[in-house]
Coordinates of C-alpha atoms and ligand atoms in Angstrom, one line a residue:
X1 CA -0.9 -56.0 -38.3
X2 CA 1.9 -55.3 -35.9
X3 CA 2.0 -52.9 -32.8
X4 CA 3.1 -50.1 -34.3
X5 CA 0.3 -50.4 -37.3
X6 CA -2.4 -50.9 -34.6
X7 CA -1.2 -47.9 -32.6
X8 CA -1.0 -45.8 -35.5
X9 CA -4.4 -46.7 -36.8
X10 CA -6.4 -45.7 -33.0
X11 CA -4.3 -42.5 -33.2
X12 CA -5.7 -41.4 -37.2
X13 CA -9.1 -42.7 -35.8
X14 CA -9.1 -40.1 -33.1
X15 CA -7.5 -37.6 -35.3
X16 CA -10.5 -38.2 -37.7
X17 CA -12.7 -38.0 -34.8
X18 CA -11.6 -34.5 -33.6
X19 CA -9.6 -35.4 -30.5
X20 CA -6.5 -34.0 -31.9
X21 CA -7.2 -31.0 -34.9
X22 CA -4.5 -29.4 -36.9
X23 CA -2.3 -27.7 -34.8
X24 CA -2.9 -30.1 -31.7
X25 CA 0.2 -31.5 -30.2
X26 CA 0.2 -34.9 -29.9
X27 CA 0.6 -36.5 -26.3
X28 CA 4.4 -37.2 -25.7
X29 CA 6.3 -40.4 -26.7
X30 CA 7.0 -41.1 -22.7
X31 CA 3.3 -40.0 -22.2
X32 CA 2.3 -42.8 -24.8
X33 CA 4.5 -45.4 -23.4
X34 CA 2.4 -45.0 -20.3
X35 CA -1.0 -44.5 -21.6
X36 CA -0.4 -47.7 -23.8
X37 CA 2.1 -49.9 -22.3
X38 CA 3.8 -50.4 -25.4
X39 CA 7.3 -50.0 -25.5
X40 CA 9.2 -47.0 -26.4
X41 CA 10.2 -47.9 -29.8
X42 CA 6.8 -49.5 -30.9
X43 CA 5.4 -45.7 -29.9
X44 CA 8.1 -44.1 -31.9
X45 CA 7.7 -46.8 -34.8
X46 CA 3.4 -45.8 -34.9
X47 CA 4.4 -41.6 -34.6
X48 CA 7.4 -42.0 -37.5
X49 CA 4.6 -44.4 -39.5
X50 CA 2.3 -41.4 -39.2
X51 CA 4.5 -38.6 -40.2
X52 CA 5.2 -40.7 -43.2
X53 CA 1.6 -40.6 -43.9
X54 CA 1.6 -36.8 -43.6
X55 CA -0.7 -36.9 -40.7
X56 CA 1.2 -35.7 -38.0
X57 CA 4.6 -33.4 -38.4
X58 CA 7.5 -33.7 -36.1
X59 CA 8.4 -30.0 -34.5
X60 CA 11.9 -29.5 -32.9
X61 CA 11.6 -29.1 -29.3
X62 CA 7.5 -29.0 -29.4
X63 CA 6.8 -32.7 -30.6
X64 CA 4.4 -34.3 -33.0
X65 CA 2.0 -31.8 -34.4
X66 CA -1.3 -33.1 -36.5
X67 CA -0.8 -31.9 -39.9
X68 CA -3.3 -29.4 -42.0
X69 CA -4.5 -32.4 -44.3
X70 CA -6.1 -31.2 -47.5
X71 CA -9.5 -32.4 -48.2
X72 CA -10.2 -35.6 -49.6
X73 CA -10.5 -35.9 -53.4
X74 CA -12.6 -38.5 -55.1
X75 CA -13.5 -38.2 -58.7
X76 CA -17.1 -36.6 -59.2
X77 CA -17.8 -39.4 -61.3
X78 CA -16.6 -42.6 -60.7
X79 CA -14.6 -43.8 -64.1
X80 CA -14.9 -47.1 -65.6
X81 CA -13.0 -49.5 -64.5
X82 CA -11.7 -50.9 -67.5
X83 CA -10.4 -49.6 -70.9
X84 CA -8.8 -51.6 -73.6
X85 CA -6.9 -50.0 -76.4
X86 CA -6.2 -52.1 -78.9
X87 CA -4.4 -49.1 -80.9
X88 CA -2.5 -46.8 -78.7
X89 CA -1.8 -43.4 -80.8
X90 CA -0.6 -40.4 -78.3
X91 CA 2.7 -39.5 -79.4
X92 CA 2.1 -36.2 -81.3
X93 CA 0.4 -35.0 -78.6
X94 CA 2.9 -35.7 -76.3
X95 CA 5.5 -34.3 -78.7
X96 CA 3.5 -31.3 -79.4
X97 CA 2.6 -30.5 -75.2
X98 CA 6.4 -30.9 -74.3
X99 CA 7.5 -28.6 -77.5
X100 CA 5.2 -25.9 -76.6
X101 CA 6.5 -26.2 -72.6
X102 CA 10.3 -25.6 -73.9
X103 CA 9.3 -21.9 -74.4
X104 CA 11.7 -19.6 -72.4
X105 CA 10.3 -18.0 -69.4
X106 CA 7.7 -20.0 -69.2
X107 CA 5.8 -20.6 -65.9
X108 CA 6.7 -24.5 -65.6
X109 CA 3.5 -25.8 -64.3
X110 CA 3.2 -28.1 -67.1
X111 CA 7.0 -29.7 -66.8
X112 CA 7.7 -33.8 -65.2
X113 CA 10.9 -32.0 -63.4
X114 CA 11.5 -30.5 -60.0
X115 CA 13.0 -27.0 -59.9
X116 CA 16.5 -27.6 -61.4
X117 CA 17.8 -24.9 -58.3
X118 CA 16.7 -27.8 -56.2
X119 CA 19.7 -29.5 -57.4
X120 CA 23.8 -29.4 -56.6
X121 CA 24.1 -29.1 -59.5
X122 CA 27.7 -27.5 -58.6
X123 CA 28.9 -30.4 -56.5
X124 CA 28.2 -32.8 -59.4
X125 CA 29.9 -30.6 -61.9
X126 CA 33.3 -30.8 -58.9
X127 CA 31.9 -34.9 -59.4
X128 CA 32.5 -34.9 -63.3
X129 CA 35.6 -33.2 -63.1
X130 CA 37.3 -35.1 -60.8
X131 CA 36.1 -38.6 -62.2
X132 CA 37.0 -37.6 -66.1
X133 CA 40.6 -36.7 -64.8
X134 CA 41.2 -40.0 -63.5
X135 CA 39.0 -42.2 -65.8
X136 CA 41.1 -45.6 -66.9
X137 CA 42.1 -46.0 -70.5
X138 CA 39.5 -48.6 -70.5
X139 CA 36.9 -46.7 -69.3
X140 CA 34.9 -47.2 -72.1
X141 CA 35.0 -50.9 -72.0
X142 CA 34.4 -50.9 -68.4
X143 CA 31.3 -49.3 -68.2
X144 CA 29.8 -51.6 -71.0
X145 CA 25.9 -52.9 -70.1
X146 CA 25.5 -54.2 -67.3
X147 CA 26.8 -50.8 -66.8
X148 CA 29.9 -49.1 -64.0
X149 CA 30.2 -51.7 -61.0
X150 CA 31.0 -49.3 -58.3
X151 CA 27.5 -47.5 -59.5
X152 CA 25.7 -50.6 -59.4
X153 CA 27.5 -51.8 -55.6
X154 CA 25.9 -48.2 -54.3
X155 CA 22.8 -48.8 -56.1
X156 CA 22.5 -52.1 -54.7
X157 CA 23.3 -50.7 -50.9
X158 CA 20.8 -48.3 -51.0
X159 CA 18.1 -51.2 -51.7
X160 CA 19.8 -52.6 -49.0
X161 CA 19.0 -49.5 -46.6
X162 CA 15.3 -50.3 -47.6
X163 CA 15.6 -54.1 -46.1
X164 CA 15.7 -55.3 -49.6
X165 CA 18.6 -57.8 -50.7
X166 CA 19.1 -56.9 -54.7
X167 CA 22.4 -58.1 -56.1
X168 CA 24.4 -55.8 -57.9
X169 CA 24.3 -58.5 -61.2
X170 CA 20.3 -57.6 -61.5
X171 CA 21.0 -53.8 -62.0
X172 CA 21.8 -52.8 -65.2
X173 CA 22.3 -48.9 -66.0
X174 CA 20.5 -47.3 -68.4
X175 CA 20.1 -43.6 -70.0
X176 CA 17.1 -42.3 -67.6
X177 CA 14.6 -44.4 -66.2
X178 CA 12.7 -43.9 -69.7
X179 CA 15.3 -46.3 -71.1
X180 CA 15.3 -49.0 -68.1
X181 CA 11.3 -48.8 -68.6
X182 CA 11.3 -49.4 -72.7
X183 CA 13.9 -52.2 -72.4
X184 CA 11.8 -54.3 -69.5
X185 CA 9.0 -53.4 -71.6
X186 CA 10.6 -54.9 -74.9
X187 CA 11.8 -57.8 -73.0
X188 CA 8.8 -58.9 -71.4
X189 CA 6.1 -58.8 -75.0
X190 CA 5.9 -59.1 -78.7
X191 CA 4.0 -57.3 -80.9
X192 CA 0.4 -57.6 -80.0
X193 CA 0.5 -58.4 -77.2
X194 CA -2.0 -57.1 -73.6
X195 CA -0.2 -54.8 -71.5
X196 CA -1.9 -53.9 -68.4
X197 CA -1.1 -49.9 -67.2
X198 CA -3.0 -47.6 -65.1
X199 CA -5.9 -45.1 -66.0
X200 CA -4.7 -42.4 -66.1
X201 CA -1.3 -43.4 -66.1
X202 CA 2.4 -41.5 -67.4
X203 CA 2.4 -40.6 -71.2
X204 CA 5.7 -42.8 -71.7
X205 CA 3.9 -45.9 -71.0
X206 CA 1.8 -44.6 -73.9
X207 CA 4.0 -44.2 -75.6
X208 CA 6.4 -47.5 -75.4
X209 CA 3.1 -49.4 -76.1
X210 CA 2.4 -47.5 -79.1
X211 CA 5.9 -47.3 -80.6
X212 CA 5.9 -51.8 -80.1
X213 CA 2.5 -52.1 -81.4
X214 CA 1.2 -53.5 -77.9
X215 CA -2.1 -53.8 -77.0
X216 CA -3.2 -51.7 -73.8
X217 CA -6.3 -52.8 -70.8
X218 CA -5.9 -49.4 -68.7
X219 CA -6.7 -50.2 -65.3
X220 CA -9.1 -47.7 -62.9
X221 CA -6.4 -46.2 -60.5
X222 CA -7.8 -44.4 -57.4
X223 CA -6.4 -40.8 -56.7
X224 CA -6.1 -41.5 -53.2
X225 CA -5.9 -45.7 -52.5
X226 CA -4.2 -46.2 -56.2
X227 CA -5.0 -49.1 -59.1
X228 CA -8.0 -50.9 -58.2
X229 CA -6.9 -54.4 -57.4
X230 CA -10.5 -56.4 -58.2
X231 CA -10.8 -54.6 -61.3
X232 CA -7.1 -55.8 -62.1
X233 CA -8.0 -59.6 -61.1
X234 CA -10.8 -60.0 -63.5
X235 CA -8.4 -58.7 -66.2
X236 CA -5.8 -61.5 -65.1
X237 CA -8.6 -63.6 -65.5
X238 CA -9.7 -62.4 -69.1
X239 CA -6.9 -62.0 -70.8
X240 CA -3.3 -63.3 -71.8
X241 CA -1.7 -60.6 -70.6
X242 CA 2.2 -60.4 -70.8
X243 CA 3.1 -57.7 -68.5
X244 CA 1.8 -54.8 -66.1
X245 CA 3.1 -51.3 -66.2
X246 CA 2.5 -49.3 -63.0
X247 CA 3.8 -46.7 -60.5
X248 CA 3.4 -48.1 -57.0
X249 CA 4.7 -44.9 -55.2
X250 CA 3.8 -41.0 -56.1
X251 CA 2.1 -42.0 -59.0
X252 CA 2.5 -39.7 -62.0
X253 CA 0.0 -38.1 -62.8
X254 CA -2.3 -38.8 -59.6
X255 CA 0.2 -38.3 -57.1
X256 CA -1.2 -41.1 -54.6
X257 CA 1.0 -44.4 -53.4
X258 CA -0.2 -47.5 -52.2
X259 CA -0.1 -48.8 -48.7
X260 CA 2.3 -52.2 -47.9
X261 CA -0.4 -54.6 -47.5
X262 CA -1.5 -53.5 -51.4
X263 CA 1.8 -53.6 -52.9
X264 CA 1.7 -57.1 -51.2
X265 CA -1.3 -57.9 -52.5
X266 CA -0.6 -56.4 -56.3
X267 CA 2.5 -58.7 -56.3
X268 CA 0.7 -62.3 -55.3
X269 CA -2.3 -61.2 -57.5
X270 CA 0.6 -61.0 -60.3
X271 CA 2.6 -64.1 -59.3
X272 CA -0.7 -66.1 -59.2
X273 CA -1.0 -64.9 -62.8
X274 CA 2.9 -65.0 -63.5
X275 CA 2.9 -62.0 -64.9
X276 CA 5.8 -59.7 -64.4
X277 CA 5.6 -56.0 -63.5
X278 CA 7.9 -53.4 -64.2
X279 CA 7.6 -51.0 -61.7
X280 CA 8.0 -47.2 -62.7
X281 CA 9.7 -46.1 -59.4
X282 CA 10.9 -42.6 -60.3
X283 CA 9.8 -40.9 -57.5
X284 CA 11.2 -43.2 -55.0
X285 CA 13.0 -41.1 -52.7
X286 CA 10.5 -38.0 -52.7
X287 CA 9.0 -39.6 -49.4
X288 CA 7.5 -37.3 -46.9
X289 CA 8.9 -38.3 -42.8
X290 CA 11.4 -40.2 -41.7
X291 CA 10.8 -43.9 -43.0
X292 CA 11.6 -44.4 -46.7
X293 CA 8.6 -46.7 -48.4
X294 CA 9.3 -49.8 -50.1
X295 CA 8.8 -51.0 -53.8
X296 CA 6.2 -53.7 -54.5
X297 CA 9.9 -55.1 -55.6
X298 CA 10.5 -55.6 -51.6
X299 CA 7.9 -58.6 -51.8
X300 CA 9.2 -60.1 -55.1
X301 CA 10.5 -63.9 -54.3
X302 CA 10.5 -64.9 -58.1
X303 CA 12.9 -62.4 -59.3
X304 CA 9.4 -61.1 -61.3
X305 CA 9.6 -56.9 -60.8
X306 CA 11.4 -55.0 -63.2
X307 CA 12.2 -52.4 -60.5
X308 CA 13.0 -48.9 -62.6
X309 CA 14.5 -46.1 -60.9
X310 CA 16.0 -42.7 -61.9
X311 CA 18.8 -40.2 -60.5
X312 CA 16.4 -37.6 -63.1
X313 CA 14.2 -36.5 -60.4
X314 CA 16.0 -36.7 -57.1
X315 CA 19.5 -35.9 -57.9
X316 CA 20.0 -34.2 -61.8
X317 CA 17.5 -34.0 -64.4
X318 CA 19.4 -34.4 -68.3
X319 CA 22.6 -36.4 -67.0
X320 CA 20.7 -39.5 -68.0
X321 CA 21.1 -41.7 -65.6
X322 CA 19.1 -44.8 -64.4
X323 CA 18.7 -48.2 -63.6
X324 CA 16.4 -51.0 -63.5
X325 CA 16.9 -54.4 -61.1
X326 CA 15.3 -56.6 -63.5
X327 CA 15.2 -59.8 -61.7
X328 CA 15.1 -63.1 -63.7
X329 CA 14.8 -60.4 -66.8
X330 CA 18.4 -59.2 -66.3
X331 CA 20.4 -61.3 -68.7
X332 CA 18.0 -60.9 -71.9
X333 CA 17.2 -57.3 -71.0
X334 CA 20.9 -56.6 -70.8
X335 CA 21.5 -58.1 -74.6
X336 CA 18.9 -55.5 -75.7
X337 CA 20.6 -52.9 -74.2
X338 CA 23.4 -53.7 -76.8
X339 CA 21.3 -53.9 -79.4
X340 CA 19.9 -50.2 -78.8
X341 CA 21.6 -47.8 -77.4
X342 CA 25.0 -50.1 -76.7
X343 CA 25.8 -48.3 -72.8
X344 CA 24.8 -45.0 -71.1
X345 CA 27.6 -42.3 -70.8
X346 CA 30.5 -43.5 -69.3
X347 CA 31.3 -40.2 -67.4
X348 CA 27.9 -39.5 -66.6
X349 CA 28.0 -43.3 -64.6
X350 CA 30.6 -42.4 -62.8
X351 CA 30.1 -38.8 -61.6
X352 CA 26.9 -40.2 -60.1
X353 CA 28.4 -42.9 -58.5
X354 CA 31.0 -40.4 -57.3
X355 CA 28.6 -38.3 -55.7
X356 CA 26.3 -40.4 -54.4
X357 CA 29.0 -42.8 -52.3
X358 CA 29.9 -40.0 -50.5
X359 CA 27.8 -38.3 -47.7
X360 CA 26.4 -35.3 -49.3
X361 CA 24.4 -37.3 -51.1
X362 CA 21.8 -38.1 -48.3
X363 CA 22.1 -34.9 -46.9
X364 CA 21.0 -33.3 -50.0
X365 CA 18.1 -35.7 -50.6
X366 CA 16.8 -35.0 -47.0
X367 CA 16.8 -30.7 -48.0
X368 CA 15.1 -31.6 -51.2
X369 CA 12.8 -34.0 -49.6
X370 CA 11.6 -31.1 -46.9
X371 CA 11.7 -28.5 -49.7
X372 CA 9.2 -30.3 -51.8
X373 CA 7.2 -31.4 -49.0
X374 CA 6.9 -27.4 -48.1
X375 CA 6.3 -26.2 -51.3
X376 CA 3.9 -28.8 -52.1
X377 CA 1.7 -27.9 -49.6
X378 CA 2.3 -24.3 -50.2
X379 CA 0.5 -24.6 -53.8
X380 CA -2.3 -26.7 -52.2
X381 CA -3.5 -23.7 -50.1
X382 CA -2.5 -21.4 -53.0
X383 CA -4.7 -23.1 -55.6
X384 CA -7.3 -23.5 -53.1
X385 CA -7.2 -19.7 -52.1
X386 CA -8.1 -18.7 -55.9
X387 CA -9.5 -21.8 -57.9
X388 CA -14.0 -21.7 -57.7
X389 CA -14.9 -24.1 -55.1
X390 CA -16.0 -26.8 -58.2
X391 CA -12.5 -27.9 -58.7
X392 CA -11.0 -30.6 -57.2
X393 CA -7.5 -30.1 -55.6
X394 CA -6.2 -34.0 -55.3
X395 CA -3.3 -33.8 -53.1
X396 CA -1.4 -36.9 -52.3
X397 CA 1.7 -36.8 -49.8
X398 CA 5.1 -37.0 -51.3
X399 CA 6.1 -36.0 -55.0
X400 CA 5.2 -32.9 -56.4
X401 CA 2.2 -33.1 -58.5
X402 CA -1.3 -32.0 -57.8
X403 CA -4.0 -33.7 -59.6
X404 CA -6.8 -31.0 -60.3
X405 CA -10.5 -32.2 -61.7
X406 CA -12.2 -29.4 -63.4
X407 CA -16.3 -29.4 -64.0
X408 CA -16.7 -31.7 -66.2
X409 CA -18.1 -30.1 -69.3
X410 CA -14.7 -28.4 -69.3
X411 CA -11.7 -29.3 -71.8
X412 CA -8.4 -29.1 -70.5
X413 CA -6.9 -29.1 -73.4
X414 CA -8.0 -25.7 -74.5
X415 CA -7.1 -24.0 -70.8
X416 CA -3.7 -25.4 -71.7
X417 CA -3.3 -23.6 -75.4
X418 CA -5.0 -20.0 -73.9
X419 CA -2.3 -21.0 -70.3
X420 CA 0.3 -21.5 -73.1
X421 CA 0.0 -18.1 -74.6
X422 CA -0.2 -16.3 -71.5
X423 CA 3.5 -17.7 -70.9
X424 CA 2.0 -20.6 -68.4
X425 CA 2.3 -24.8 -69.2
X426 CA 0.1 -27.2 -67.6
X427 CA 0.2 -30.7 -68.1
X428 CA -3.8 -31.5 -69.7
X429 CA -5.5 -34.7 -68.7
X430 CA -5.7 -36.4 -72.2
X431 CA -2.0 -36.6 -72.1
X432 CA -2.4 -39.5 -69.2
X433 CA -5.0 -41.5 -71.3
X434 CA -5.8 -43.3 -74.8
X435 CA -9.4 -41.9 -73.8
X436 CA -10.9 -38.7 -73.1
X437 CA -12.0 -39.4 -69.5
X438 CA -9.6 -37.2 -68.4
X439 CA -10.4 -34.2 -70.6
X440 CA -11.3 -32.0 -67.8
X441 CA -8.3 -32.6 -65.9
X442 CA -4.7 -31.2 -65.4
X443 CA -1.7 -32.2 -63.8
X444 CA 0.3 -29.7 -61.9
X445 CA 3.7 -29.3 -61.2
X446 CA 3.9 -28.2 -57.2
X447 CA 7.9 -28.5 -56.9
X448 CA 8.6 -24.2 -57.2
X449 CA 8.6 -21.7 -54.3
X450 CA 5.6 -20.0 -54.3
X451 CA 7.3 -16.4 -55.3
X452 CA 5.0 -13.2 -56.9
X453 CA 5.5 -15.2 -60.3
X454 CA 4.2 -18.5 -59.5
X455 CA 1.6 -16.7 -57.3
X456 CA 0.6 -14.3 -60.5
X457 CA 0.3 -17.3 -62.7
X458 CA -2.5 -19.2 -60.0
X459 CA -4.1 -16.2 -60.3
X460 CA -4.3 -16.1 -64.3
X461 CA -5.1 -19.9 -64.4
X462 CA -7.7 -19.8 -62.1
X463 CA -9.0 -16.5 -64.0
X464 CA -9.0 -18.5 -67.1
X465 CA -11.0 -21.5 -65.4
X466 CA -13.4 -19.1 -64.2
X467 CA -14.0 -17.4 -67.5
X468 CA -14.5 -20.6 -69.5
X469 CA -16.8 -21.5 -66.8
X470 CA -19.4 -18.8 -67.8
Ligands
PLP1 C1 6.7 -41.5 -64.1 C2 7.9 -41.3 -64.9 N1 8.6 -42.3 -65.3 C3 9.8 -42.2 -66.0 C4 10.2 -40.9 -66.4 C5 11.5 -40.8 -67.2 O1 12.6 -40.7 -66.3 P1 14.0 -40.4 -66.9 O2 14.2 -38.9 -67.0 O3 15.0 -40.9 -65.8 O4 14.2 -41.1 -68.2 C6 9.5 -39.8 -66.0 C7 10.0 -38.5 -66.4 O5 9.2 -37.5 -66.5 C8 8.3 -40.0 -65.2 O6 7.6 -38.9 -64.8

């Protein structure tokens, strides 16, 4: 563990200890430097470390502040470890959930996407505009798979921000994330093959499985600490399995990411195996504090991580725009690219890269990174103001999902249809699982500022908790 690690580990213990409560200012930077005798940047390394962790909050002019953490949320019952599927069949409910959540005026709790107002969507518009005006006659040519190179350079730059050297000839572009993920998916397996995803886990790893006649061992995933790594061993050992699936940062629906030394460990545990993983990474940039996390990708020497990403979530939801770095996977993934969709949208490529080679790009990120952060919180204390004390608020930093486990004789499924008619969506747990394990719980969407609508709508959910309670 270095310095900084250490440092920050004695200050959570005597956070967790009571030394500092919420609210507490921290002792200084300088006033750490002396205490410890560490130097000035190892103390500034531990406190940035911490605010990552949502454990402390930095306050122009007053310091470091411990942060209001939420309780912690385990399960009530501890699920099994290990389900195998050897017929996945989720996609009418899927279908039928998102239809029903199209309704206008409906309260989005329900919806994968952060407020649209959180995005410029303006500036990119001026982006479009000015990059269809000049396109080349060949821009359709141009932009062919492995996609537009200037996109792919900037793409490849920001991994380097992250420490991470990813050529631009492993990136291929793709339409949303949801493509990059299906292609590594189709790449990596044949029909019949084991997959290995998380339980619970995002719908569209469902669903990919199900629409290539895969076979699916769903992994126990922690809401707090993520998949469970020994459980995930013994399936290595068991059986042939061709790829894993998982979300190693602000897992959807959980929320939760997992520390450095696990991501280490997931990929060597993998490598050991050689099995490759594509890595959802949708979320990547929804961090909370100053240092951005890194991918399990950052500790793949084998070229073995199918690192997906997405501009869907952090830039502009429907432009369609995404990416995986697929490693040694690149050149076969990129010939079934052609066979399927041929190329995302040309102008779409380049509007992006337009917008985010130039500098309001990180400026806008760091806005929506503090909004969500805010209003995350915000809905926390909102839901736990009105929900009955026997339901579980999981709350996770970074992202904008909260993970909520009702008693467990309750059915999600039917709070959604009677939320659904009084002009509210939730997200039901049996949308995250081939099982019904997660029949009493619901995902939240925590990305909206908590206005007299939103707050009206906490009150009729937790209303109709409370009724079917009785
Ligand atoms: C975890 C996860 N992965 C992938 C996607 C798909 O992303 P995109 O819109 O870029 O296709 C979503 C969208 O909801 C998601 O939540």
């Amino acid at each position: 563990m270095a310095k900084y690690e250490q440092l920050a580990q004695e200050l959570k213990t005597r956070i967790a200890q009571g030394v500092w409560q919420a609210g507490d200012k921290l002792p200084s930077l300088r006033q750490t430097v002396a205490d410890s005798g560490l130097s000035l940047m190892t103390v500034l390394n531990a406190y940035q470390l911490l605010e990552s962790q949502g454990v402390i909050t930095a306050q122009e002019k007053s310091g470091y502040l411990v942060a209001p953490l939420p309780e912690t949320f385990r399960y009530p019952d501890r699920p099994r470890q290990i389900y195998l599927s050897d017929k996945v069949d989720i996609n009418e409910f899927v279908f039928s959930v998102l239809q029903a959540s199209k309704q206008a005026g409906i309260v989005p709790f329900g919806s994968g996407f952060p407020d649209p107002s959180l995005f410029p969507q303006q500036a990119l518009a001026r982006s479009l505009v000015k990059v269809t005006r000049h396109m080349s006659p060949s821009f359709a040519a141009d932009n062919l798979p492995p996609g537009n190179a200037g996109l792919r350079k900037a793409i490849s730059q920001r991994y380097a921000k992250l420490g991470m050297s990813i050529s631009p000839d492993e990136i291929i572009i793709t339409s949303g994330a949801m493509e990059a993920l299906n292609l590594s998916l189709a790449t990596l397996t044949q029909a019949g093959d084991w997959v290995v995803i998380e339980s619970p886990t995002f719908y569209g790893a469902m669903q990919a499985i199900e629409r290539l006649k895969l076979k699916a061992i769903a992994v126990a995933t922690d809401p707090q600490q993520g998949i469970d790594l020994e459980a995930l061993a013994e399936v290595l050992k068991t059986y042939p399995v061709k790829a894993c699936w998982l979300m190693s940062q602000h897992q959807n629906p959980l929320g939760c990411s997992l520390s450095d030394t696990k991501k280490q460990a997931l990929y060597q545990l993998l490598n050991e195996h050689k099995v490759s993983l594509i890595e959802d990474d949708v979320y990547q940039e929804l961090y909370v504090g100053s240092i951005a996390p890194r991918p399990v990708k950052a500790f793949d020497t084998e070229g073995r991580v199918l690192h997906c990403g997405s501009f869907s979530k952090s830039l502009i939801a429907g432009y369609r725009v995404g990416w995986v770095a697929a490693g040694l996977h690149a050149p076969k993934l990129q010939r079934l690219q052609v066979m399927s969709t041929l190329s995302t949208s040309a102008p779409m490529q380049l509007a992006i890269a337009d917008f985010i080679q130039s500098a309001q790009y990180e400026r806008h990120l760091k806005q929506l990174r503090k909004k969500l952060a805010d209003r995350k919180l915000a809905m926390y204390q909102l839901l736990r103001a009105h929900l009955p004390e026997s339901v579980g608020v999981n709350f996770a930093q970074g992202g904008y999902f909260l993970w909520l486990a009702l008693p467990a004789h309750m059915d999600a499924t039917q709070i959604y249809s009677e939320a659904i008619e009084r002009g509210i969506s939730i997200a039901p747990g049996n949308l995250f699982s081939n099982q019904v394990e997660f029949r009493h719980f619901m995902r939240l969407n925590a990305s909206y500022e908590c206005s007299p609508e939103i707050v009206s709508a906490v009150v009729v959910l937790a209303e109709l908790i409370r009724n079917y309670s009785r």
